[in-house]
Amino acid sequence: MKAVSAGDATELAALLARGGPRNLPGRLPSTRNVSPLMLASELGHEDLVRILLEAGADPSPRVPRHLEDWPPHGWTALCFAQAHGHSAIARRLERTGASTQPSCLEEAGFAAAVHLKQYERAHKLAKVLENRVPPGLLERLVRFAREQKSPQLMRALRTVGYRRRVVSPLSTGKPPVDLDRTPQGEDAHLLTRLVQEGNHEEVRLAIERGVDPDVFVPYEDPPLVAAAKRMDVALLRLLLEEGAKVDISSTQGWTALDHVVARSRDAGPAALEAARMLFDAGAQKGLSPAGKPPRGFRILDAALASCRMDIVDLLFEQGARAVLVAGPANRLYETVVRPDSPCPDEMSWALLEKLYAGGARIGGDVPVPPRLIMLIRADRPDPYRLHAYASLWSYAAKRPPEWARLLHQAGLPSESEEKRR
């Protein structure tokens, strides 16, 4: 076992040549429940696996029942190889007769998705294996996800069943209490309140005591949204690394990304860092092209109104073009062209060109808010179509001629021609 642990192929071959045991577990607590082949497969030593198999090592033994958290009961050498993404070793084991149907392969497949950072596969398998992953394996995967500082992996691990155990903030001498038996820290308001106060250390301690980073009560903000409202990059990072759902929304339907962009005008570099961090963690709901108007128009409108070209560029990097072509972008053009825009004229013109180059087009099929339906004069021909263009006509008349020409290229018809239709 010492030769396998050290990856010493020469020493292992010499031991086997002298008649050393091929399948006997080690004597140390860390190796007494695994065979040499299991350990070599886990560590990824392909040359040692080959030497052991050629010497007659058996790939079929399973980890026996034992009292330790690791290794998982019932695992074979193939499961250890699969769990750590050692595909070449797994193929070699299969060629030498290792069963491809042991029950541990599902658990190993999930572990492999985590180790290989296959986020979508990890989330998919997490839903299938919910509350079925052995605790020892789960703890190891959590440590790996924390080392990688990966919000996506932590969310998958929370989906599959990982929860910290709730403990008292003070040392009472009592044993830890299961999370399922105690409401999150006995106070669903706790984490949101600590985030709103900007108390970084107390937030960290609350999470360490077992408070779920997604817990909140109706009509209050989830902790991640509260951190976004504060534009607190450090708290956003802490919550994301603890597996907070990046697209969780408040009762009003606003996500953390929505708030970061909407509050970015005077937030300086922190807004761009926070937005990029949320995208890196998998935020996509805010840029959805679904709906009428598309859901993503809200965040694009907020970025344009905030006069943040860097934020707009980031949204384009993340797929804003797919949102722009999903429906008439009249509202976005209105935000940029309106004479009372807070942006300097040079910035507004640059944003206008950015919209047009990104595929945003103007059209007459624009949803009308219910509160305005009674105000639109129904005696005019096609009154809703005229309403769709009215603001743009008014704003364009107060801007330089080249603005009107670009709007016309984007689909804005002539006011006189439209009224003669």
CSV table of C-alpha atoms in Angstrom, one decimal:
chain,number,residue,atom,x,y,z
A,1,MET,CA,0.0,0.0,0.0
A,2,LYS,CA,2.9,2.3,0.7
A,3,ALA,CA,4.2,1.9,-2.8
A,4,VAL,CA,0.7,2.6,-4.3
A,5,SER,CA,0.2,5.7,-2.1
A,6,ALA,CA,3.6,7.0,-3.2
A,7,GLY,CA,3.0,6.2,-6.9
A,8,ASP,CA,6.2,4.1,-6.9
A,9,ALA,CA,5.8,1.7,-9.9
A,10,THR,CA,9.3,0.2,-9.5
A,11,GLU,CA,8.8,-0.7,-5.8
A,12,LEU,CA,5.3,-2.0,-6.5
A,13,ALA,CA,6.6,-4.3,-9.3
A,14,ALA,CA,9.4,-5.6,-7.1
A,15,LEU,CA,7.0,-6.4,-4.2
A,16,LEU,CA,4.6,-8.2,-6.5
A,17,ALA,CA,7.5,-10.1,-8.1
A,18,ARG,CA,8.5,-11.3,-4.5
A,19,GLY,CA,4.9,-12.7,-4.1
A,20,GLY,CA,3.4,-9.7,-2.3
A,21,PRO,CA,-0.4,-9.7,-1.9
A,22,ARG,CA,-2.4,-8.3,-4.8
A,23,ASN,CA,-5.8,-7.8,-3.1
A,24,LEU,CA,-5.0,-7.4,0.6
A,25,PRO,CA,-6.2,-4.1,2.2
A,26,GLY,CA,-3.7,-1.9,4.0
A,27,ARG,CA,-3.3,-1.6,7.8
A,28,LEU,CA,-3.7,2.1,8.2
A,29,PRO,CA,-7.1,3.6,8.9
A,30,SER,CA,-7.0,5.3,5.5
A,31,THR,CA,-6.3,2.1,3.6
A,32,ARG,CA,-7.7,-0.8,5.7
A,33,ASN,CA,-11.0,-0.9,3.7
A,34,VAL,CA,-9.6,-0.7,0.2
A,35,SER,CA,-7.5,-2.9,-2.0
A,36,PRO,CA,-4.3,-1.8,-3.7
A,37,LEU,CA,-6.2,-1.7,-7.0
A,38,MET,CA,-8.9,0.6,-5.5
A,39,LEU,CA,-6.3,3.0,-4.1
A,40,ALA,CA,-4.4,3.1,-7.4
A,41,SER,CA,-7.6,3.7,-9.3
A,42,GLU,CA,-8.6,6.5,-7.0
A,43,LEU,CA,-5.3,8.2,-7.2
A,44,GLY,CA,-5.2,8.0,-11.0
A,45,HIS,CA,-1.9,5.9,-11.2
A,46,GLU,CA,-2.6,4.3,-14.5
A,47,ASP,CA,0.8,2.6,-14.6
A,48,LEU,CA,0.3,1.1,-11.2
A,49,VAL,CA,-3.2,-0.2,-12.2
A,50,ARG,CA,-1.6,-1.9,-15.2
A,51,ILE,CA,1.0,-3.5,-13.0
A,52,LEU,CA,-1.6,-4.8,-10.5
A,53,LEU,CA,-3.9,-6.2,-13.2
A,54,GLU,CA,-1.0,-7.9,-15.0
A,55,ALA,CA,0.0,-9.5,-11.6
A,56,GLY,CA,-3.6,-10.9,-11.2
A,57,ALA,CA,-5.3,-8.2,-9.0
A,58,ASP,CA,-9.0,-8.7,-8.9
A,59,PRO,CA,-11.2,-5.7,-9.9
A,60,SER,CA,-14.4,-7.1,-8.5
A,61,PRO,CA,-14.0,-6.7,-4.6
A,62,ARG,CA,-16.2,-4.1,-3.0
A,63,VAL,CA,-15.6,-1.9,0.0
A,64,PRO,CA,-17.0,-3.8,3.1
A,65,ARG,CA,-19.3,-2.3,5.7
A,66,HIS,CA,-17.3,-0.3,8.2
A,67,LEU,CA,-17.7,2.5,10.7
A,68,GLU,CA,-15.7,5.3,9.0
A,69,ASP,CA,-17.2,7.9,6.6
A,70,TRP,CA,-14.8,7.0,3.9
A,71,PRO,CA,-14.6,5.0,1.6
A,72,PRO,CA,-18.2,4.4,0.6
A,73,HIS,CA,-19.6,1.0,1.2
A,74,GLY,CA,-19.9,-1.2,-1.9
A,75,TRP,CA,-17.5,0.7,-4.1
A,76,THR,CA,-15.3,-1.1,-6.5
A,77,ALA,CA,-12.0,-0.1,-8.2
A,78,LEU,CA,-14.1,1.0,-11.2
A,79,CYS,CA,-16.2,3.3,-9.1
A,80,PHE,CA,-13.1,5.0,-7.6
A,81,ALA,CA,-11.7,5.5,-11.1
A,82,GLN,CA,-15.0,6.9,-12.4
A,83,ALA,CA,-15.5,9.2,-9.5
A,84,HIS,CA,-12.3,11.0,-10.1
A,85,GLY,CA,-12.6,11.2,-13.8
A,86,HIS,CA,-9.8,8.7,-14.6
A,87,SER,CA,-11.5,7.4,-17.8
A,88,ALA,CA,-8.4,5.6,-19.1
A,89,ILE,CA,-8.2,3.6,-15.9
A,90,ALA,CA,-11.9,2.9,-16.0
A,91,ARG,CA,-11.6,1.5,-19.6
A,92,ARG,CA,-8.7,-0.7,-18.6
A,93,LEU,CA,-10.7,-2.1,-15.7
A,94,GLU,CA,-13.7,-2.8,-17.9
A,95,ARG,CA,-11.5,-4.6,-20.4
A,96,THR,CA,-10.2,-6.9,-17.6
A,97,GLY,CA,-13.7,-7.9,-16.5
A,98,ALA,CA,-14.8,-5.2,-14.0
A,99,SER,CA,-18.6,-5.1,-13.8
A,100,THR,CA,-20.1,-2.0,-15.4
A,101,GLN,CA,-23.3,-2.3,-13.4
A,102,PRO,CA,-22.3,-1.9,-9.7
A,103,SER,CA,-24.7,0.3,-7.8
A,104,CYS,CA,-21.9,2.7,-6.9
A,105,LEU,CA,-21.5,3.9,-10.5
A,106,GLU,CA,-24.4,6.5,-10.2
A,107,GLU,CA,-22.6,8.0,-7.1
A,108,ALA,CA,-19.3,7.8,-8.9
A,109,GLY,CA,-20.8,9.5,-12.0
A,110,PHE,CA,-22.0,12.4,-9.9
A,111,ALA,CA,-18.6,12.7,-8.2
A,112,ALA,CA,-16.9,12.7,-11.6
A,113,ALA,CA,-19.1,15.5,-12.8
A,114,VAL,CA,-18.1,17.6,-9.8
A,115,HIS,CA,-14.4,16.8,-10.1
A,116,LEU,CA,-14.4,17.6,-13.9
A,117,LYS,CA,-16.5,20.7,-13.3
A,118,GLN,CA,-19.3,19.5,-15.7
A,119,TYR,CA,-21.8,21.9,-14.2
A,120,GLU,CA,-24.9,20.9,-16.2
A,121,ARG,CA,-24.3,17.2,-15.8
A,122,ALA,CA,-23.7,17.7,-12.0
A,123,HIS,CA,-27.0,19.5,-11.6
A,124,LYS,CA,-28.9,16.9,-13.6
A,125,LEU,CA,-27.4,14.0,-11.6
A,126,ALA,CA,-28.0,15.9,-8.4
A,127,LYS,CA,-31.7,15.9,-8.9
A,128,VAL,CA,-31.6,12.1,-9.7
A,129,LEU,CA,-29.5,11.3,-6.6
A,130,GLU,CA,-31.1,13.6,-4.1
A,131,ASN,CA,-30.4,12.4,-0.5
A,132,ARG,CA,-28.7,9.3,-1.9
A,133,VAL,CA,-25.0,10.3,-1.9
A,134,PRO,CA,-23.0,8.8,1.0
A,135,PRO,CA,-22.2,11.5,3.6
A,136,GLY,CA,-18.4,10.8,3.4
A,137,LEU,CA,-18.4,11.3,-0.3
A,138,LEU,CA,-20.6,14.4,0.0
A,139,GLU,CA,-18.2,16.0,2.5
A,140,ARG,CA,-15.2,15.3,0.2
A,141,LEU,CA,-17.0,16.8,-2.8
A,142,VAL,CA,-18.0,19.9,-0.7
A,143,ARG,CA,-14.3,20.4,0.3
A,144,PHE,CA,-13.4,20.2,-3.4
A,145,ALA,CA,-16.1,22.7,-4.4
A,146,ARG,CA,-14.9,25.1,-1.7
A,147,GLU,CA,-11.3,24.8,-2.8
A,148,GLN,CA,-12.4,25.6,-6.4
A,149,LYS,CA,-14.6,28.5,-5.1
A,150,SER,CA,-17.3,27.2,-7.5
A,151,PRO,CA,-20.9,28.5,-6.9
A,152,GLN,CA,-22.2,26.1,-9.6
A,153,LEU,CA,-20.7,23.0,-7.8
A,154,MET,CA,-22.0,24.1,-4.4
A,155,ARG,CA,-25.5,24.5,-5.8
A,156,ALA,CA,-25.4,21.0,-7.2
A,157,LEU,CA,-24.2,19.7,-3.9
A,158,ARG,CA,-27.0,21.5,-2.1
A,159,THR,CA,-29.5,20.0,-4.6
A,160,VAL,CA,-28.2,16.5,-4.0
A,161,GLY,CA,-28.7,17.0,-0.2
A,162,TYR,CA,-25.7,18.8,1.4
A,163,ARG,CA,-26.6,20.8,4.4
A,164,ARG,CA,-24.5,22.1,7.2
A,165,ARG,CA,-25.7,21.0,10.7
A,166,VAL,CA,-27.3,23.8,12.6
A,167,VAL,CA,-25.4,24.5,15.8
A,168,SER,CA,-25.9,27.0,18.5
A,169,PRO,CA,-24.0,30.3,18.1
A,170,LEU,CA,-22.8,29.8,21.7
A,171,SER,CA,-21.1,26.8,23.1
A,172,THR,CA,-23.9,25.1,25.1
A,173,GLY,CA,-22.3,21.7,25.4
A,174,LYS,CA,-25.3,20.2,23.5
A,175,PRO,CA,-24.9,18.1,20.4
A,176,PRO,CA,-25.6,19.6,17.0
A,177,VAL,CA,-29.2,19.7,15.9
A,178,ASP,CA,-30.3,18.4,12.5
A,179,LEU,CA,-31.3,21.1,10.1
A,180,ASP,CA,-34.5,19.2,9.2
A,181,ARG,CA,-35.7,19.5,12.8
A,182,THR,CA,-34.9,23.1,13.3
A,183,PRO,CA,-36.0,26.0,11.1
A,184,GLN,CA,-33.0,27.6,9.5
A,185,GLY,CA,-31.2,29.0,12.5
A,186,GLU,CA,-34.7,29.3,14.1
A,187,ASP,CA,-35.1,32.6,12.3
A,188,ALA,CA,-35.8,32.8,8.5
A,189,HIS,CA,-35.2,36.6,8.8
A,190,LEU,CA,-31.7,36.2,10.2
A,191,LEU,CA,-29.4,36.0,7.1
A,192,THR,CA,-31.2,38.7,5.1
A,193,ARG,CA,-31.0,41.0,8.1
A,194,LEU,CA,-27.3,40.4,8.6
A,195,VAL,CA,-26.7,41.0,4.9
A,196,GLN,CA,-28.7,44.2,5.0
A,197,GLU,CA,-26.5,45.4,7.9
A,198,GLY,CA,-23.4,44.6,6.0
A,199,ASN,CA,-22.1,42.4,8.8
A,200,HIS,CA,-19.7,40.1,6.9
A,201,GLU,CA,-18.4,38.2,9.9
A,202,GLU,CA,-21.8,37.5,11.3
A,203,VAL,CA,-23.0,36.3,7.8
A,204,ARG,CA,-20.1,33.9,7.6
A,205,LEU,CA,-20.7,32.6,11.1
A,206,ALA,CA,-24.4,32.2,10.5
A,207,ILE,CA,-23.7,30.1,7.4
A,208,GLU,CA,-21.1,28.0,9.3
A,209,ARG,CA,-23.8,27.4,11.9
A,210,GLY,CA,-26.0,25.9,9.2
A,211,VAL,CA,-28.3,28.7,8.0
A,212,ASP,CA,-29.3,28.1,4.4
A,213,PRO,CA,-27.9,30.9,2.1
A,214,ASP,CA,-31.2,30.9,0.2
A,215,VAL,CA,-33.6,31.1,3.2
A,216,PHE,CA,-35.9,34.1,3.3
A,217,VAL,CA,-39.5,34.9,4.1
A,218,PRO,CA,-42.2,36.3,1.8
A,219,TYR,CA,-42.0,40.0,1.1
A,220,GLU,CA,-38.4,40.1,2.2
A,221,ASP,CA,-35.4,39.8,-0.1
A,222,PRO,CA,-33.3,36.6,-0.4
A,223,PRO,CA,-29.8,37.2,1.1
A,224,LEU,CA,-28.2,37.3,-2.4
A,225,VAL,CA,-30.6,40.0,-3.6
A,226,ALA,CA,-30.1,41.9,-0.4
A,227,ALA,CA,-26.3,41.8,-1.0
A,228,ALA,CA,-26.9,43.0,-4.6
A,229,LYS,CA,-28.9,46.0,-3.4
A,230,ARG,CA,-25.9,46.9,-1.2
A,231,MET,CA,-23.6,46.4,-4.1
A,232,ASP,CA,-21.5,44.4,-1.6
A,233,VAL,CA,-19.1,42.3,-3.7
A,234,ALA,CA,-17.6,40.5,-0.8
A,235,LEU,CA,-21.0,39.3,0.5
A,236,LEU,CA,-22.1,38.3,-3.0
A,237,ARG,CA,-18.9,36.2,-3.4
A,238,LEU,CA,-19.4,34.6,0.1
A,239,LEU,CA,-23.1,33.6,-0.6
A,240,LEU,CA,-22.3,32.3,-4.1
A,241,GLU,CA,-19.4,30.2,-2.9
A,242,GLU,CA,-21.8,28.7,-0.3
A,243,GLY,CA,-24.1,27.6,-3.1
A,244,ALA,CA,-26.7,30.4,-3.1
A,245,LYS,CA,-29.0,30.2,-6.1
A,246,VAL,CA,-27.8,32.8,-8.5
A,247,ASP,CA,-31.2,33.4,-10.2
A,248,ILE,CA,-33.2,33.4,-7.0
A,249,SER,CA,-35.7,36.3,-7.0
A,250,SER,CA,-37.5,38.5,-4.6
A,251,THR,CA,-41.3,38.4,-4.3
A,252,GLN,CA,-41.4,41.1,-7.0
A,253,GLY,CA,-39.5,38.9,-9.4
A,254,TRP,CA,-36.2,40.8,-9.3
A,255,THR,CA,-32.9,38.9,-9.2
A,256,ALA,CA,-29.6,39.9,-7.8
A,257,LEU,CA,-28.3,40.7,-11.3
A,258,ASP,CA,-31.4,42.9,-12.0
A,259,HIS,CA,-30.6,45.0,-8.9
A,260,VAL,CA,-26.8,45.2,-9.6
A,261,VAL,CA,-27.5,46.6,-13.1
A,262,ALA,CA,-30.3,48.9,-12.0
A,263,ARG,CA,-28.1,50.4,-9.3
A,264,SER,CA,-24.9,50.6,-11.4
A,265,ARG,CA,-24.9,54.3,-12.4
A,266,ASP,CA,-23.0,55.6,-9.4
A,267,ALA,CA,-21.5,52.3,-8.2
A,268,GLY,CA,-18.2,52.5,-10.0
A,269,PRO,CA,-16.1,49.4,-10.7
A,270,ALA,CA,-18.0,47.4,-8.0
A,271,ALA,CA,-21.1,47.1,-10.3
A,272,LEU,CA,-19.1,45.6,-13.2
A,273,GLU,CA,-17.3,43.2,-10.8
A,274,ALA,CA,-20.6,42.1,-9.2
A,275,ALA,CA,-22.4,41.7,-12.6
A,276,ARG,CA,-19.5,39.7,-14.0
A,277,MET,CA,-19.4,37.5,-10.8
A,278,LEU,CA,-23.1,36.7,-11.1
A,279,PHE,CA,-22.7,35.8,-14.8
A,280,ASP,CA,-19.7,33.6,-14.0
A,281,ALA,CA,-21.9,31.9,-11.4
A,282,GLY,CA,-24.5,31.1,-14.1
A,283,ALA,CA,-26.9,34.0,-14.0
A,284,GLN,CA,-29.1,33.8,-17.1
A,285,LYS,CA,-32.7,34.4,-16.1
A,286,GLY,CA,-32.2,38.2,-16.4
A,287,LEU,CA,-31.3,37.8,-20.1
A,288,SER,CA,-34.1,35.5,-21.1
A,289,PRO,CA,-35.6,36.2,-24.5
A,290,ALA,CA,-38.9,34.7,-23.4
A,291,GLY,CA,-42.0,36.7,-22.8
A,292,LYS,CA,-43.6,39.7,-24.5
A,293,PRO,CA,-41.8,42.0,-24.2
A,294,PRO,CA,-38.8,39.7,-23.6
A,295,ARG,CA,-37.8,39.3,-20.0
A,296,GLY,CA,-34.3,40.5,-20.9
A,297,PHE,CA,-35.5,43.9,-21.9
A,298,ARG,CA,-35.8,44.9,-18.3
A,299,ILE,CA,-32.1,44.5,-17.5
A,300,LEU,CA,-31.0,46.0,-20.8
A,301,ASP,CA,-33.2,49.0,-20.2
A,302,ALA,CA,-31.7,49.4,-16.7
A,303,ALA,CA,-28.1,49.2,-18.2
A,304,LEU,CA,-29.0,51.8,-20.8
A,305,ALA,CA,-30.6,54.2,-18.2
A,306,SER,CA,-27.5,53.8,-16.0
A,307,CYS,CA,-25.2,55.1,-18.8
A,308,ARG,CA,-22.8,52.2,-18.2
A,309,MET,CA,-21.3,51.2,-21.5
A,310,ASP,CA,-19.1,48.6,-19.7
A,311,ILE,CA,-22.2,47.0,-18.3
A,312,VAL,CA,-23.9,47.0,-21.7
A,313,ASP,CA,-20.8,45.5,-23.3
A,314,LEU,CA,-20.9,42.7,-20.6
A,315,LEU,CA,-24.6,42.0,-21.4
A,316,PHE,CA,-23.8,41.7,-25.1
A,317,GLU,CA,-21.0,39.3,-24.2
A,318,GLN,CA,-23.5,37.2,-22.3
A,319,GLY,CA,-26.1,37.0,-25.1
A,320,ALA,CA,-28.0,40.2,-25.2
A,321,ARG,CA,-28.3,40.0,-29.0
A,322,ALA,CA,-30.7,37.0,-28.7
A,323,VAL,CA,-32.9,39.2,-26.5
A,324,LEU,CA,-32.8,42.2,-28.9
A,325,VAL,CA,-34.1,40.2,-31.8
A,326,ALA,CA,-36.8,38.6,-29.8
A,327,GLY,CA,-39.2,41.5,-30.1
A,328,PRO,CA,-39.7,45.2,-31.0
A,329,ALA,CA,-37.1,47.2,-29.0
A,330,ASN,CA,-39.0,50.5,-29.0
A,331,ARG,CA,-38.8,50.9,-25.2
A,332,LEU,CA,-35.0,50.5,-25.3
A,333,TYR,CA,-34.6,53.1,-28.0
A,334,GLU,CA,-36.9,55.5,-26.0
A,335,THR,CA,-34.6,55.1,-23.0
A,336,VAL,CA,-31.6,56.1,-25.0
A,337,VAL,CA,-33.1,58.9,-27.2
A,338,ARG,CA,-35.3,60.7,-24.7
A,339,PRO,CA,-34.0,64.3,-24.3
A,340,ASP,CA,-34.0,64.1,-20.4
A,341,SER,CA,-31.7,61.1,-20.4
A,342,PRO,CA,-29.1,61.4,-17.6
A,343,CYS,CA,-26.4,60.3,-20.1
A,344,PRO,CA,-24.2,62.8,-21.9
A,345,ASP,CA,-25.2,63.2,-25.6
A,346,GLU,CA,-22.0,61.4,-26.7
A,347,MET,CA,-22.8,58.4,-24.5
A,348,SER,CA,-26.4,58.3,-25.7
A,349,TRP,CA,-25.4,58.3,-29.3
A,350,ALA,CA,-22.9,55.5,-28.6
A,351,LEU,CA,-25.6,53.5,-26.9
A,352,LEU,CA,-28.0,54.2,-29.8
A,353,GLU,CA,-25.4,52.8,-32.3
A,354,LYS,CA,-24.8,49.8,-30.0
A,355,LEU,CA,-28.5,48.9,-30.0
A,356,TYR,CA,-28.8,49.2,-33.8
A,357,ALA,CA,-25.6,47.2,-34.4
A,358,GLY,CA,-26.8,44.5,-31.9
A,359,GLY,CA,-30.0,43.9,-34.0
A,360,ALA,CA,-32.5,45.9,-32.0
A,361,ARG,CA,-35.4,46.9,-34.3
A,362,ILE,CA,-38.5,49.1,-33.9
A,363,GLY,CA,-41.9,47.7,-34.6
A,364,GLY,CA,-45.6,48.4,-34.2
A,365,ASP,CA,-46.5,45.2,-32.3
A,366,VAL,CA,-45.7,46.6,-28.8
A,367,PRO,CA,-47.6,45.5,-25.7
A,368,VAL,CA,-49.6,48.3,-24.3
A,369,PRO,CA,-49.8,48.6,-20.5
A,370,PRO,CA,-53.4,48.1,-19.3
A,371,ARG,CA,-53.4,51.5,-17.6
A,372,LEU,CA,-52.9,53.2,-20.9
A,373,ILE,CA,-55.5,51.4,-23.0
A,374,MET,CA,-58.3,53.7,-21.9
A,375,LEU,CA,-56.1,56.8,-22.7
A,376,ILE,CA,-55.4,55.8,-26.3
A,377,ARG,CA,-57.8,57.4,-28.7
A,378,ALA,CA,-59.7,54.6,-30.4
A,379,ASP,CA,-61.2,56.9,-33.1
A,380,ARG,CA,-57.8,56.9,-34.9
A,381,PRO,CA,-56.9,54.1,-37.4
A,382,ASP,CA,-54.8,51.5,-35.7
A,383,PRO,CA,-54.4,53.5,-32.5
A,384,TYR,CA,-52.1,51.0,-30.8
A,385,ARG,CA,-49.7,51.1,-33.7
A,386,LEU,CA,-49.5,54.9,-33.4
A,387,HIS,CA,-49.0,54.6,-29.7
A,388,ALA,CA,-46.0,52.3,-30.3
A,389,TYR,CA,-44.2,55.1,-32.2
A,390,ALA,CA,-45.5,58.3,-30.5
A,391,SER,CA,-42.7,58.7,-28.0
A,392,LEU,CA,-40.0,58.0,-30.5
A,393,TRP,CA,-41.4,60.6,-32.9
A,394,SER,CA,-41.5,63.1,-30.1
A,395,TYR,CA,-38.0,62.4,-28.9
A,396,ALA,CA,-36.4,62.2,-32.3
A,397,ALA,CA,-37.8,65.7,-33.2
A,398,LYS,CA,-35.7,67.1,-30.3
A,399,ARG,CA,-32.5,65.4,-31.3
A,400,PRO,CA,-30.0,66.0,-34.2
A,401,PRO,CA,-31.0,64.7,-37.7
A,402,GLU,CA,-28.6,61.8,-37.7
A,403,TRP,CA,-30.5,60.4,-34.7
A,404,ALA,CA,-33.7,60.3,-36.6
A,405,ARG,CA,-32.0,58.7,-39.6
A,406,LEU,CA,-30.7,55.9,-37.5
A,407,LEU,CA,-34.1,55.4,-35.9
A,408,HIS,CA,-35.6,55.2,-39.4
A,409,GLN,CA,-33.0,52.6,-40.3
A,410,ALA,CA,-34.0,50.7,-37.2
A,411,GLY,CA,-37.7,50.6,-38.3
A,412,LEU,CA,-39.3,53.9,-37.2
A,413,PRO,CA,-41.7,55.0,-39.9
A,414,SER,CA,-42.2,58.6,-40.8
A,415,GLU,CA,-44.9,60.2,-38.6
A,416,SER,CA,-46.7,61.8,-41.5
A,417,GLU,CA,-46.7,58.6,-43.6
A,418,GLU,CA,-47.9,56.5,-40.7
A,419,LYS,CA,-50.8,58.8,-39.9
A,420,ARG,CA,-51.9,58.7,-43.5
A,421,ARG,CA,-52.2,54.9,-43.5
